């Protein structure tokens, strides 16, 4: 489920002075146009950056849209390629100005950029916040970002290299279970008594209720998957023993 784009900048800046303009900016431009489903948000963000660059607009509004593009899945490489391409049509000086803004937004090459920052630039969904509420059931650091909290709950779960969760079972009187959809990096899923399955972007794993399993990142890669809880009757989750280092190394070798 795509998060709805909202905007309040018009009313905050011009709500009293020019309320009609504020309405068009917040409710029509962003509220209606930006949420039109005929174009995906990633494409719409890139088009906006290109349009502003072509006009030579390199102020805070362009920086906002570059950040918006990053937040909706435009990687540093894609942004650099788009600016380079447009430079041949819109002008080299404009490209230099836009690159300076893009470097600030993406932070690539900056000493403060972390492995987590660089990984975030490779995936569409946000990494989110440290998964502190479930930290006791993980070895290593994990992160959690809600994608949908209505109708069908969906969360993006990200594991740092080597991070994995404990063995666990999704119980249900009927229905239940879980689906995992890999959206970034490389990881593993293993059911009790079976060989592990390597997970890469686009791969889907269906986990029936009552099956003991674990999932987590490869030793040398970050890993993200969407976790989708399957509706059922009297559902619950039972956490079990950790996947210790020896068992983990044996599983992923």
CSV table of C-alpha atoms in Angstrom, one decimal:
chain,number,residue,atom,x,y,z
A,1,UNK,CA,0.0,0.0,0.0
A,2,UNK,CA,1.5,3.3,-1.1
A,3,UNK,CA,1.5,6.0,1.6
A,4,UNK,CA,-0.6,9.0,0.6
A,5,UNK,CA,1.3,12.2,-0.2
A,6,UNK,CA,0.2,15.1,1.9
A,7,UNK,CA,1.4,18.8,2.0
A,8,UNK,CA,0.7,21.7,4.4
A,9,UNK,CA,3.5,24.1,3.3
A,10,UNK,CA,1.0,26.3,1.4
A,11,UNK,CA,-1.2,26.9,4.3
A,12,UNK,CA,1.7,27.3,6.7
A,13,UNK,CA,3.4,30.0,4.5
A,14,UNK,CA,0.4,31.6,2.7
A,15,UNK,CA,-2.8,30.4,4.5
A,16,UNK,CA,-3.7,34.0,5.5
A,17,UNK,CA,-2.1,36.0,2.8
A,18,UNK,CA,-3.2,33.8,-0.2
A,19,UNK,CA,-5.6,31.1,1.0
A,20,UNK,CA,-6.7,30.2,-2.5
A,21,UNK,CA,-3.1,29.6,-3.7
A,22,UNK,CA,-2.5,27.6,-0.5
A,23,UNK,CA,-5.5,25.4,-1.3
A,24,UNK,CA,-4.3,24.8,-4.9
A,25,UNK,CA,-0.8,23.9,-3.6
A,26,UNK,CA,-1.8,21.6,-0.8
A,27,UNK,CA,-5.1,20.1,-1.9
A,28,UNK,CA,-4.9,20.1,-5.7
A,29,UNK,CA,-1.2,19.9,-6.7
A,30,UNK,CA,-0.2,17.5,-3.9
A,31,UNK,CA,-3.5,16.2,-2.6
A,32,UNK,CA,-4.9,15.2,-6.0
A,33,UNK,CA,-2.2,15.3,-8.6
A,34,UNK,CA,0.6,13.7,-6.6
A,35,UNK,CA,-1.7,10.9,-5.5
A,36,UNK,CA,-3.0,10.1,-9.0
A,37,UNK,CA,-2.1,6.4,-9.6
A,38,UNK,CA,-1.5,6.7,-13.3
A,39,UNK,CA,2.2,7.3,-12.5
A,40,UNK,CA,4.1,5.6,-9.7
A,41,UNK,CA,5.6,8.0,-7.2
A,42,UNK,CA,9.2,7.1,-8.1
A,43,UNK,CA,8.6,8.2,-11.7
A,44,UNK,CA,6.7,11.2,-10.7
A,45,UNK,CA,9.5,12.3,-8.4
A,46,UNK,CA,12.1,12.0,-11.1
A,47,UNK,CA,9.9,13.9,-13.6
A,48,UNK,CA,9.6,16.8,-11.1
A,49,UNK,CA,13.3,17.0,-10.5
A,50,UNK,CA,14.0,17.1,-14.2
A,51,UNK,CA,11.3,19.8,-14.8
A,52,UNK,CA,12.7,22.1,-12.1
A,53,UNK,CA,16.3,21.5,-13.3
A,54,UNK,CA,15.3,22.4,-16.8
A,55,UNK,CA,13.9,25.7,-15.6
A,56,UNK,CA,17.1,26.4,-13.6
A,57,UNK,CA,15.2,26.3,-10.2
A,58,UNK,CA,17.9,25.1,-7.8
A,59,UNK,CA,16.5,26.5,-4.5
A,60,UNK,CA,15.0,24.7,-1.5
A,61,UNK,CA,12.1,23.5,-3.5
A,62,UNK,CA,14.3,21.4,-5.7
A,63,UNK,CA,16.2,20.0,-2.7
A,64,UNK,CA,12.8,19.0,-1.3
A,65,UNK,CA,11.9,17.1,-4.4
A,66,UNK,CA,15.3,15.4,-4.6
A,67,UNK,CA,14.8,14.3,-1.0
A,68,UNK,CA,11.3,13.1,-2.0
A,69,UNK,CA,12.8,11.2,-4.9
A,70,UNK,CA,15.2,9.5,-2.5
A,71,UNK,CA,12.5,8.6,-0.1
A,72,UNK,CA,10.5,7.0,-2.8
A,73,UNK,CA,13.2,4.7,-4.2
A,74,UNK,CA,15.4,6.8,-6.5
A,75,UNK,CA,18.9,5.6,-5.8
A,76,UNK,CA,22.0,7.8,-5.9
A,77,UNK,CA,23.0,6.1,-9.2
A,78,UNK,CA,19.6,6.7,-10.8
A,79,UNK,CA,19.6,10.4,-9.7
A,80,UNK,CA,23.1,11.0,-11.0
A,81,UNK,CA,22.2,9.3,-14.3
A,82,UNK,CA,19.1,11.4,-14.7
A,83,UNK,CA,20.9,14.7,-13.9
A,84,UNK,CA,23.7,13.8,-16.4
A,85,UNK,CA,21.2,12.9,-19.1
A,86,UNK,CA,19.2,16.2,-18.7
A,87,UNK,CA,22.5,18.2,-18.6
A,88,UNK,CA,22.9,17.6,-22.4
A,89,UNK,CA,19.5,19.3,-23.0
A,90,UNK,CA,19.1,21.8,-20.1
A,91,UNK,CA,22.7,22.9,-19.8
A,92,UNK,CA,25.9,22.0,-17.9
A,93,UNK,CA,25.8,24.8,-15.3
A,94,UNK,CA,22.3,23.7,-14.2
A,95,UNK,CA,23.6,20.2,-13.8
A,96,UNK,CA,26.5,21.4,-11.6
A,97,UNK,CA,24.0,23.2,-9.4
A,98,UNK,CA,21.7,20.3,-9.1
A,99,UNK,CA,24.5,17.9,-8.4
A,100,UNK,CA,25.5,20.0,-5.4
A,101,UNK,CA,22.0,19.7,-4.0
A,102,UNK,CA,21.8,16.0,-4.7
A,103,UNK,CA,25.2,15.4,-2.9
A,104,UNK,CA,23.7,17.0,0.2
A,105,UNK,CA,20.6,14.9,0.1
A,106,UNK,CA,22.3,11.5,-0.7
A,107,UNK,CA,25.4,12.1,1.3
A,108,UNK,CA,27.4,9.7,-0.9
A,109,UNK,CA,31.1,10.0,-0.4
A,110,UNK,CA,30.7,11.9,2.9
A,111,UNK,CA,32.6,10.6,5.8
A,112,UNK,CA,29.4,10.5,7.9
A,113,UNK,CA,27.6,8.2,5.5
A,114,UNK,CA,27.1,4.8,7.1
A,115,UNK,CA,26.6,1.3,5.6
A,116,UNK,CA,23.0,1.6,6.6
A,117,UNK,CA,22.7,4.9,4.7
A,118,UNK,CA,24.2,3.4,1.6
A,119,UNK,CA,22.0,0.3,1.8
A,120,UNK,CA,18.9,2.5,2.2
A,121,UNK,CA,19.7,4.1,-1.2
A,122,UNK,CA,19.4,0.7,-2.8
A,123,UNK,CA,15.9,-0.2,-1.7
A,124,UNK,CA,12.4,1.3,-2.3
A,125,UNK,CA,11.0,0.8,1.2
A,126,UNK,CA,12.3,2.7,4.3
A,127,UNK,CA,14.5,0.9,6.7
A,128,UNK,CA,12.6,2.4,9.7
A,129,UNK,CA,13.6,2.5,13.3
A,130,UNK,CA,15.5,0.0,15.5
A,131,UNK,CA,13.3,-2.9,16.2
A,132,UNK,CA,13.7,-2.5,20.0
A,133,UNK,CA,10.3,-4.1,20.9
A,134,UNK,CA,11.5,-7.4,19.5
A,135,UNK,CA,15.3,-7.0,20.1
A,136,UNK,CA,15.3,-9.9,22.6
A,137,UNK,CA,14.3,-12.3,19.8
A,138,UNK,CA,17.1,-11.3,17.4
A,139,UNK,CA,20.8,-11.8,17.3
A,140,UNK,CA,22.2,-8.6,15.8
A,141,UNK,CA,20.4,-5.3,14.9
A,142,UNK,CA,17.1,-5.3,13.1
A,143,UNK,CA,14.9,-2.4,12.0
A,144,UNK,CA,11.1,-2.1,11.4
A,145,UNK,CA,9.1,0.2,9.2
A,146,UNK,CA,5.3,0.0,8.8
A,147,UNK,CA,4.2,-0.1,5.2
A,148,UNK,CA,0.4,-0.6,5.9
A,149,UNK,CA,-1.4,-0.7,9.2
A,150,UNK,CA,-4.9,-0.9,7.6
A,151,UNK,CA,-6.7,-3.8,6.0
A,152,UNK,CA,-3.6,-6.1,5.6
A,153,UNK,CA,-0.8,-5.2,8.1
A,154,UNK,CA,2.6,-5.1,6.2
A,155,UNK,CA,6.0,-4.2,7.7
A,156,UNK,CA,9.4,-3.9,6.1
A,157,UNK,CA,11.9,-5.7,8.3
A,158,UNK,CA,15.6,-5.0,7.7
A,159,UNK,CA,18.5,-7.1,9.1
A,160,UNK,CA,22.1,-5.9,9.3
A,161,UNK,CA,24.6,-8.4,8.0
A,162,UNK,CA,24.6,-11.5,10.1
A,163,UNK,CA,21.4,-10.6,12.0
A,164,UNK,CA,18.7,-13.2,12.3
A,165,UNK,CA,15.6,-13.9,14.5
A,166,UNK,CA,15.1,-16.8,16.8
A,167,UNK,CA,13.3,-19.9,15.8
A,168,UNK,CA,9.6,-19.2,16.0
A,169,UNK,CA,6.1,-20.5,15.1
A,170,UNK,CA,3.0,-18.7,14.0
A,171,UNK,CA,0.1,-20.4,15.6
A,172,UNK,CA,-3.6,-20.3,14.4
A,173,UNK,CA,-6.7,-22.3,15.0
A,174,UNK,CA,-7.4,-21.8,11.3
A,175,UNK,CA,-5.8,-19.8,8.6
A,176,UNK,CA,-2.9,-17.7,9.8
A,177,UNK,CA,0.8,-18.0,8.9
A,178,UNK,CA,3.0,-15.4,7.2
A,179,UNK,CA,4.3,-14.3,3.8
A,180,UNK,CA,7.8,-12.9,3.3
A,181,UNK,CA,8.7,-10.9,0.2
A,182,UNK,CA,12.4,-10.0,-0.2
A,183,UNK,CA,12.8,-6.4,-1.2
A,184,UNK,CA,16.5,-5.9,-0.8
A,185,UNK,CA,19.9,-7.5,-0.1
A,186,UNK,CA,20.3,-11.2,0.5
A,187,UNK,CA,19.1,-13.4,3.3
A,188,UNK,CA,17.9,-16.9,4.3
A,189,UNK,CA,14.8,-18.6,5.4
A,190,UNK,CA,14.9,-22.0,7.1
A,191,UNK,CA,12.2,-24.4,8.3
A,192,UNK,CA,13.0,-26.9,11.1
A,193,UNK,CA,14.5,-30.1,9.6
A,194,UNK,CA,15.0,-28.6,6.1
A,195,UNK,CA,17.8,-26.9,4.3
A,196,UNK,CA,17.8,-23.1,4.3
A,197,UNK,CA,16.4,-21.2,1.3
A,198,UNK,CA,18.4,-18.2,0.0
A,199,UNK,CA,16.3,-15.1,-0.5
A,200,UNK,CA,17.0,-12.3,-3.0
A,201,UNK,CA,14.8,-9.4,-4.2
A,202,UNK,CA,11.5,-10.5,-5.6
A,203,UNK,CA,11.4,-13.9,-3.9
A,204,UNK,CA,8.3,-14.9,-1.9
A,205,UNK,CA,8.2,-17.4,0.9
A,206,UNK,CA,4.8,-18.7,2.2
A,207,UNK,CA,4.9,-19.9,5.8
A,208,UNK,CA,2.0,-22.0,7.0
A,209,UNK,CA,0.8,-21.8,10.6
A,210,UNK,CA,2.5,-24.2,12.9
A,211,UNK,CA,5.8,-24.4,11.0
A,212,UNK,CA,8.9,-23.7,13.1
A,213,UNK,CA,11.4,-21.4,11.2
A,214,UNK,CA,13.8,-18.5,11.3
A,215,UNK,CA,14.9,-15.9,8.8
A,216,UNK,CA,17.7,-13.4,8.6
A,217,UNK,CA,20.5,-11.7,6.6
A,218,UNK,CA,23.5,-13.4,5.0
A,219,UNK,CA,26.8,-12.8,6.8
A,220,UNK,CA,28.0,-10.3,4.2
A,221,UNK,CA,24.8,-8.5,3.2
A,222,UNK,CA,22.0,-6.4,4.5
A,223,UNK,CA,18.6,-8.0,4.0
A,224,UNK,CA,15.0,-6.6,3.9
A,225,UNK,CA,11.7,-8.4,3.5
A,226,UNK,CA,8.1,-7.4,3.7
A,227,UNK,CA,6.4,-9.3,6.5
A,228,UNK,CA,2.7,-9.9,5.8
A,229,UNK,CA,0.6,-11.5,8.5
A,230,UNK,CA,-2.1,-13.9,7.1
A,231,UNK,CA,-5.5,-13.5,8.7
A,232,UNK,CA,-6.6,-16.4,10.8
A,233,UNK,CA,-8.6,-17.5,13.9
A,234,UNK,CA,-6.9,-17.3,17.3
A,235,UNK,CA,-3.5,-16.4,15.9
A,236,UNK,CA,-0.4,-16.0,18.1
A,237,UNK,CA,3.4,-16.0,17.7
A,238,UNK,CA,5.7,-18.3,19.8
A,239,UNK,CA,9.3,-17.3,20.1
A,240,UNK,CA,11.8,-20.1,20.7
A,241,UNK,CA,15.6,-20.7,21.0
A,242,UNK,CA,18.1,-18.5,19.2
A,243,UNK,CA,19.9,-19.6,16.1
A,244,UNK,CA,23.4,-19.7,17.6
A,245,UNK,CA,26.6,-18.9,15.7
A,246,UNK,CA,27.5,-22.5,15.0
A,247,UNK,CA,24.0,-23.3,13.6
A,248,UNK,CA,23.9,-20.1,11.6
A,249,UNK,CA,27.3,-20.7,10.0
A,250,UNK,CA,26.3,-24.2,9.1
A,251,UNK,CA,23.1,-23.0,7.6
A,252,UNK,CA,24.5,-20.2,5.4
A,253,UNK,CA,27.9,-21.7,4.3
